[in-house]
Amino acid sequence: MKILIVSDSHGHDEILRKVAGLHPDCDFYLHAGDSQSDAENIRPFVSVKGNCDFFHRDYQSHYELMTPLGKLYMEHIPFYQMDFSDLKKANIKIYVCGHTHMRKYEIIDGIHLINPGSLAYPRDGKAGYAIVEITEQKFDYKFYDLSL
Protein backbone atom coordinates (compact mmCIF):
# COMPACT_ATOMS: atom_id res chain seq x y z
CA MET A 1 0.00 0.00 0.00
CA LYS A 2 1.35 3.40 -1.00
CA ILE A 3 0.04 6.55 0.72
CA LEU A 4 0.85 10.18 -0.03
CA ILE A 5 0.52 12.36 3.09
CA VAL A 6 0.32 16.17 3.18
CA SER A 7 -0.68 18.77 5.74
CA ASP A 8 -1.17 22.47 6.24
CA SER A 9 -1.69 23.58 2.64
CA HIS A 10 -3.72 26.60 3.87
CA GLY A 11 -5.79 27.24 0.75
CA HIS A 12 -3.11 26.44 -1.82
CA ASP A 13 -5.17 23.88 -3.75
CA GLU A 14 -2.89 24.22 -6.79
CA ILE A 15 -0.04 22.74 -4.75
CA LEU A 16 -2.22 19.77 -3.80
CA ARG A 17 -3.06 19.15 -7.47
CA LYS A 18 0.64 19.40 -8.40
CA VAL A 19 1.70 16.91 -5.71
CA ALA A 20 -1.07 14.42 -6.57
CA GLY A 21 -0.11 14.70 -10.25
CA LEU A 22 3.51 13.85 -9.44
CA HIS A 23 2.42 10.59 -7.77
CA PRO A 24 -0.58 9.12 -9.61
CA ASP A 25 0.32 5.60 -8.44
CA CYS A 26 -0.60 6.11 -4.78
CA ASP A 27 -3.42 4.07 -3.27
CA PHE A 28 -4.50 6.82 -0.85
CA TYR A 29 -4.00 10.57 -0.55
CA LEU A 30 -4.27 11.87 3.01
CA HIS A 31 -4.37 15.45 4.25
CA ALA A 32 -3.66 15.96 7.96
CA GLY A 33 -5.69 19.16 8.20
CA ASP A 34 -5.63 22.90 7.63
CA SER A 35 -6.41 22.64 3.94
CA GLN A 36 -8.68 25.68 4.35
CA SER A 37 -10.61 24.39 1.37
CA ASP A 38 -13.70 22.32 0.68
CA ALA A 39 -13.44 18.55 0.30
CA GLU A 40 -14.30 18.61 -3.40
CA ASN A 41 -11.54 21.15 -4.08
CA ILE A 42 -8.81 18.95 -2.60
CA ARG A 43 -9.71 15.62 -4.22
CA PRO A 44 -8.23 13.00 -4.30
CA PHE A 45 -7.12 13.90 -0.76
CA VAL A 46 -9.16 12.84 2.27
CA SER A 47 -8.72 15.35 5.08
CA VAL A 48 -9.31 15.78 8.78
CA LYS A 49 -10.38 19.07 10.30
CA GLY A 50 -7.53 21.36 11.29
CA ASN A 51 -7.65 24.31 13.65
CA CYS A 52 -7.90 26.68 10.64
CA ASP A 53 -10.69 24.70 8.95
CA PHE A 54 -13.48 26.24 11.03
CA PHE A 55 -15.58 27.17 7.96
CA HIS A 56 -15.31 23.69 6.45
CA ARG A 57 -17.89 21.30 7.85
CA ASP A 58 -16.90 18.46 5.51
CA TYR A 59 -14.17 17.16 7.80
CA GLN A 60 -14.12 14.99 10.90
CA SER A 61 -11.67 15.36 13.78
CA HIS A 62 -9.91 12.12 12.90
CA TYR A 63 -9.67 9.50 10.16
CA GLU A 64 -8.86 5.81 10.35
CA LEU A 65 -7.60 3.52 7.61
CA MET A 66 -6.74 -0.17 7.78
CA THR A 67 -3.33 -0.91 6.26
CA PRO A 68 -1.44 -4.20 5.80
CA LEU A 69 0.59 -3.32 8.93
CA GLY A 70 -2.48 -2.40 11.00
CA LYS A 71 -4.65 0.60 11.76
CA LEU A 72 -3.62 4.11 10.70
CA TYR A 73 -5.05 6.99 12.74
CA MET A 74 -4.87 10.59 11.53
CA GLU A 75 -5.71 13.85 13.31
CA HIS A 76 -4.48 17.39 12.92
CA ILE A 77 -3.07 18.50 16.27
CA PRO A 78 -0.34 16.13 17.51
CA PHE A 79 -1.33 13.88 20.35
CA TYR A 80 2.16 12.38 20.51
CA GLN A 81 3.40 14.78 23.17
CA MET A 82 1.14 12.91 25.55
CA ASP A 83 1.10 9.26 26.57
CA PHE A 84 0.60 6.84 23.67
CA SER A 85 -1.25 4.32 25.85
CA ASP A 86 -4.68 5.15 24.38
CA LEU A 87 -3.35 4.61 20.86
CA LYS A 88 -1.80 1.32 21.91
CA LYS A 89 -5.10 0.19 23.49
CA ALA A 90 -6.87 1.01 20.21
CA ASN A 91 -4.27 -1.09 18.36
CA ILE A 92 -3.06 1.88 16.29
CA LYS A 93 0.13 1.05 14.36
CA ILE A 94 0.56 4.30 12.40
CA TYR A 95 -0.18 7.79 13.72
CA VAL A 96 -0.37 10.74 11.29
CA CYS A 97 -0.63 14.37 12.37
CA GLY A 98 0.09 17.89 11.13
CA HIS A 99 -0.19 21.33 12.75
CA THR A 100 3.49 21.91 13.62
CA HIS A 101 4.53 22.67 10.01
CA MET A 102 7.66 20.58 10.68
CA ARG A 103 8.52 17.13 9.39
CA LYS A 104 8.89 14.36 11.88
CA TYR A 105 9.19 10.60 11.88
CA GLU A 106 9.81 8.40 14.87
CA ILE A 107 8.65 5.18 16.44
CA ILE A 108 7.11 5.54 19.90
CA ASP A 109 6.10 2.37 21.77
CA GLY A 110 5.95 0.50 18.46
CA ILE A 111 3.73 3.11 16.79
CA HIS A 112 5.02 4.82 13.63
CA LEU A 113 4.49 8.58 13.99
CA ILE A 114 4.69 10.69 10.86
CA ASN A 115 4.12 14.40 10.36
CA PRO A 116 4.69 15.47 6.72
CA GLY A 117 5.34 19.12 7.58
CA SER A 118 3.64 21.86 5.57
CA LEU A 119 3.10 22.25 1.85
CA ALA A 120 2.75 26.02 2.04
CA TYR A 121 4.31 27.45 5.20
CA PRO A 122 7.08 25.22 6.56
CA ARG A 123 8.65 26.11 9.87
CA ASP A 124 11.65 23.88 9.22
CA GLY A 125 12.54 25.51 5.88
CA LYS A 126 11.39 22.52 3.81
CA ALA A 127 8.00 22.75 2.10
CA GLY A 128 6.99 19.23 1.24
CA TYR A 129 5.14 16.03 1.92
CA ALA A 130 5.68 12.35 2.68
CA ILE A 131 5.04 9.05 0.98
CA VAL A 132 4.78 5.86 2.97
CA GLU A 133 4.84 2.33 1.63
CA ILE A 134 3.36 -0.30 3.90
CA THR A 135 3.37 -4.08 3.85
CA GLU A 136 2.61 -6.57 6.61
CA GLN A 137 6.33 -6.67 7.45
CA LYS A 138 7.59 -3.15 6.87
CA PHE A 139 6.92 0.57 6.95
CA ASP A 140 9.03 2.71 4.61
CA TYR A 141 8.75 6.48 4.42
CA LYS A 142 10.35 9.27 2.44
CA PHE A 143 10.03 13.04 2.76
CA TYR A 144 9.89 15.01 -0.48
CA ASP A 145 10.90 18.64 -0.91
CA LEU A 146 8.62 20.84 -2.93
CA SER A 147 9.85 23.79 -4.98
CA LEU A 148 7.20 26.49 -4.75
GROMACS .gro file of C-alpha atoms in nm:
model
  148
    1MET     CA    1   0.000   0.000   0.000
    2LYS     CA    2   0.135   0.340  -0.100
    3ILE     CA    3   0.004   0.655   0.072
    4LEU     CA    4   0.085   1.018  -0.003
    5ILE     CA    5   0.052   1.236   0.309
    6VAL     CA    6   0.032   1.617   0.318
    7SER     CA    7  -0.068   1.877   0.574
    8ASP     CA    8  -0.117   2.247   0.624
    9SER     CA    9  -0.169   2.358   0.264
   10HIS     CA   10  -0.372   2.660   0.387
   11GLY     CA   11  -0.579   2.724   0.075
   12HIS     CA   12  -0.311   2.644  -0.182
   13ASP     CA   13  -0.517   2.388  -0.375
   14GLU     CA   14  -0.289   2.422  -0.679
   15ILE     CA   15  -0.004   2.274  -0.475
   16LEU     CA   16  -0.222   1.977  -0.380
   17ARG     CA   17  -0.306   1.915  -0.747
   18LYS     CA   18   0.064   1.940  -0.840
   19VAL     CA   19   0.170   1.691  -0.571
   20ALA     CA   20  -0.107   1.442  -0.657
   21GLY     CA   21  -0.011   1.470  -1.025
   22LEU     CA   22   0.351   1.385  -0.944
   23HIS     CA   23   0.242   1.059  -0.777
   24PRO     CA   24  -0.058   0.912  -0.961
   25ASP     CA   25   0.032   0.560  -0.844
   26CYS     CA   26  -0.060   0.611  -0.478
   27ASP     CA   27  -0.342   0.407  -0.327
   28PHE     CA   28  -0.450   0.682  -0.085
   29TYR     CA   29  -0.400   1.057  -0.055
   30LEU     CA   30  -0.427   1.187   0.301
   31HIS     CA   31  -0.437   1.545   0.425
   32ALA     CA   32  -0.366   1.596   0.796
   33GLY     CA   33  -0.569   1.916   0.820
   34ASP     CA   34  -0.563   2.290   0.763
   35SER     CA   35  -0.641   2.264   0.394
   36GLN     CA   36  -0.868   2.568   0.435
   37SER     CA   37  -1.061   2.439   0.137
   38ASP     CA   38  -1.370   2.232   0.068
   39ALA     CA   39  -1.344   1.855   0.030
   40GLU     CA   40  -1.430   1.861  -0.340
   41ASN     CA   41  -1.154   2.115  -0.408
   42ILE     CA   42  -0.881   1.895  -0.260
   43ARG     CA   43  -0.971   1.562  -0.422
   44PRO     CA   44  -0.823   1.300  -0.430
   45PHE     CA   45  -0.712   1.390  -0.076
   46VAL     CA   46  -0.916   1.284   0.227
   47SER     CA   47  -0.872   1.535   0.508
   48VAL     CA   48  -0.931   1.578   0.878
   49LYS     CA   49  -1.038   1.907   1.030
   50GLY     CA   50  -0.753   2.136   1.129
   51ASN     CA   51  -0.765   2.431   1.365
   52CYS     CA   52  -0.790   2.668   1.064
   53ASP     CA   53  -1.069   2.470   0.895
   54PHE     CA   54  -1.348   2.624   1.103
   55PHE     CA   55  -1.558   2.717   0.796
   56HIS     CA   56  -1.531   2.369   0.645
   57ARG     CA   57  -1.789   2.130   0.785
   58ASP     CA   58  -1.690   1.846   0.551
   59TYR     CA   59  -1.417   1.716   0.780
   60GLN     CA   60  -1.412   1.499   1.090
   61SER     CA   61  -1.167   1.536   1.378
   62HIS     CA   62  -0.991   1.212   1.290
   63TYR     CA   63  -0.967   0.950   1.016
   64GLU     CA   64  -0.886   0.581   1.035
   65LEU     CA   65  -0.760   0.352   0.761
   66MET     CA   66  -0.674  -0.017   0.778
   67THR     CA   67  -0.333  -0.091   0.626
   68PRO     CA   68  -0.144  -0.420   0.580
   69LEU     CA   69   0.059  -0.332   0.893
   70GLY     CA   70  -0.248  -0.240   1.100
   71LYS     CA   71  -0.465   0.060   1.176
   72LEU     CA   72  -0.362   0.411   1.070
   73TYR     CA   73  -0.505   0.699   1.274
   74MET     CA   74  -0.487   1.059   1.153
   75GLU     CA   75  -0.571   1.385   1.331
   76HIS     CA   76  -0.448   1.739   1.292
   77ILE     CA   77  -0.307   1.850   1.627
   78PRO     CA   78  -0.034   1.613   1.751
   79PHE     CA   79  -0.133   1.388   2.035
   80TYR     CA   80   0.216   1.238   2.051
   81GLN     CA   81   0.340   1.478   2.317
   82MET     CA   82   0.114   1.291   2.555
   83ASP     CA   83   0.110   0.926   2.657
   84PHE     CA   84   0.060   0.684   2.367
   85SER     CA   85  -0.125   0.432   2.585
   86ASP     CA   86  -0.468   0.515   2.438
   87LEU     CA   87  -0.335   0.461   2.086
   88LYS     CA   88  -0.180   0.132   2.191
   89LYS     CA   89  -0.510   0.019   2.349
   90ALA     CA   90  -0.687   0.101   2.021
   91ASN     CA   91  -0.427  -0.109   1.836
   92ILE     CA   92  -0.306   0.188   1.629
   93LYS     CA   93   0.013   0.105   1.436
   94ILE     CA   94   0.056   0.430   1.240
   95TYR     CA   95  -0.018   0.779   1.372
   96VAL     CA   96  -0.037   1.074   1.129
   97CYS     CA   97  -0.063   1.437   1.237
   98GLY     CA   98   0.009   1.789   1.113
   99HIS     CA   99  -0.019   2.133   1.275
  100THR     CA  100   0.349   2.191   1.362
  101HIS     CA  101   0.453   2.267   1.001
  102MET     CA  102   0.766   2.058   1.068
  103ARG     CA  103   0.852   1.713   0.939
  104LYS     CA  104   0.889   1.436   1.188
  105TYR     CA  105   0.919   1.060   1.188
  106GLU     CA  106   0.981   0.840   1.487
  107ILE     CA  107   0.865   0.518   1.644
  108ILE     CA  108   0.711   0.554   1.990
  109ASP     CA  109   0.610   0.237   2.177
  110GLY     CA  110   0.595   0.050   1.846
  111ILE     CA  111   0.373   0.311   1.679
  112HIS     CA  112   0.502   0.482   1.363
  113LEU     CA  113   0.449   0.858   1.399
  114ILE     CA  114   0.469   1.069   1.086
  115ASN     CA  115   0.412   1.440   1.036
  116PRO     CA  116   0.469   1.547   0.672
  117GLY     CA  117   0.534   1.912   0.758
  118SER     CA  118   0.364   2.186   0.557
  119LEU     CA  119   0.310   2.225   0.185
  120ALA     CA  120   0.275   2.602   0.204
  121TYR     CA  121   0.431   2.745   0.520
  122PRO     CA  122   0.708   2.522   0.656
  123ARG     CA  123   0.865   2.611   0.987
  124ASP     CA  124   1.165   2.388   0.922
  125GLY     CA  125   1.254   2.551   0.588
  126LYS     CA  126   1.139   2.252   0.381
  127ALA     CA  127   0.800   2.275   0.210
  128GLY     CA  128   0.699   1.923   0.124
  129TYR     CA  129   0.514   1.603   0.192
  130ALA     CA  130   0.568   1.235   0.268
  131ILE     CA  131   0.504   0.905   0.098
  132VAL     CA  132   0.478   0.586   0.297
  133GLU     CA  133   0.484   0.233   0.163
  134ILE     CA  134   0.336  -0.030   0.390
  135THR     CA  135   0.337  -0.408   0.385
  136GLU     CA  136   0.261  -0.657   0.661
  137GLN     CA  137   0.633  -0.667   0.745
  138LYS     CA  138   0.759  -0.315   0.687
  139PHE     CA  139   0.692   0.057   0.695
  140ASP     CA  140   0.903   0.271   0.461
  141TYR     CA  141   0.875   0.648   0.442
  142LYS     CA  142   1.035   0.927   0.244
  143PHE     CA  143   1.003   1.304   0.276
  144TYR     CA  144   0.989   1.501  -0.048
  145ASP     CA  145   1.090   1.864  -0.091
  146LEU     CA  146   0.862   2.084  -0.293
  147SER     CA  147   0.985   2.379  -0.498
  148LEU     CA  148   0.720   2.649  -0.475
   0.00000   0.00000   0.00000
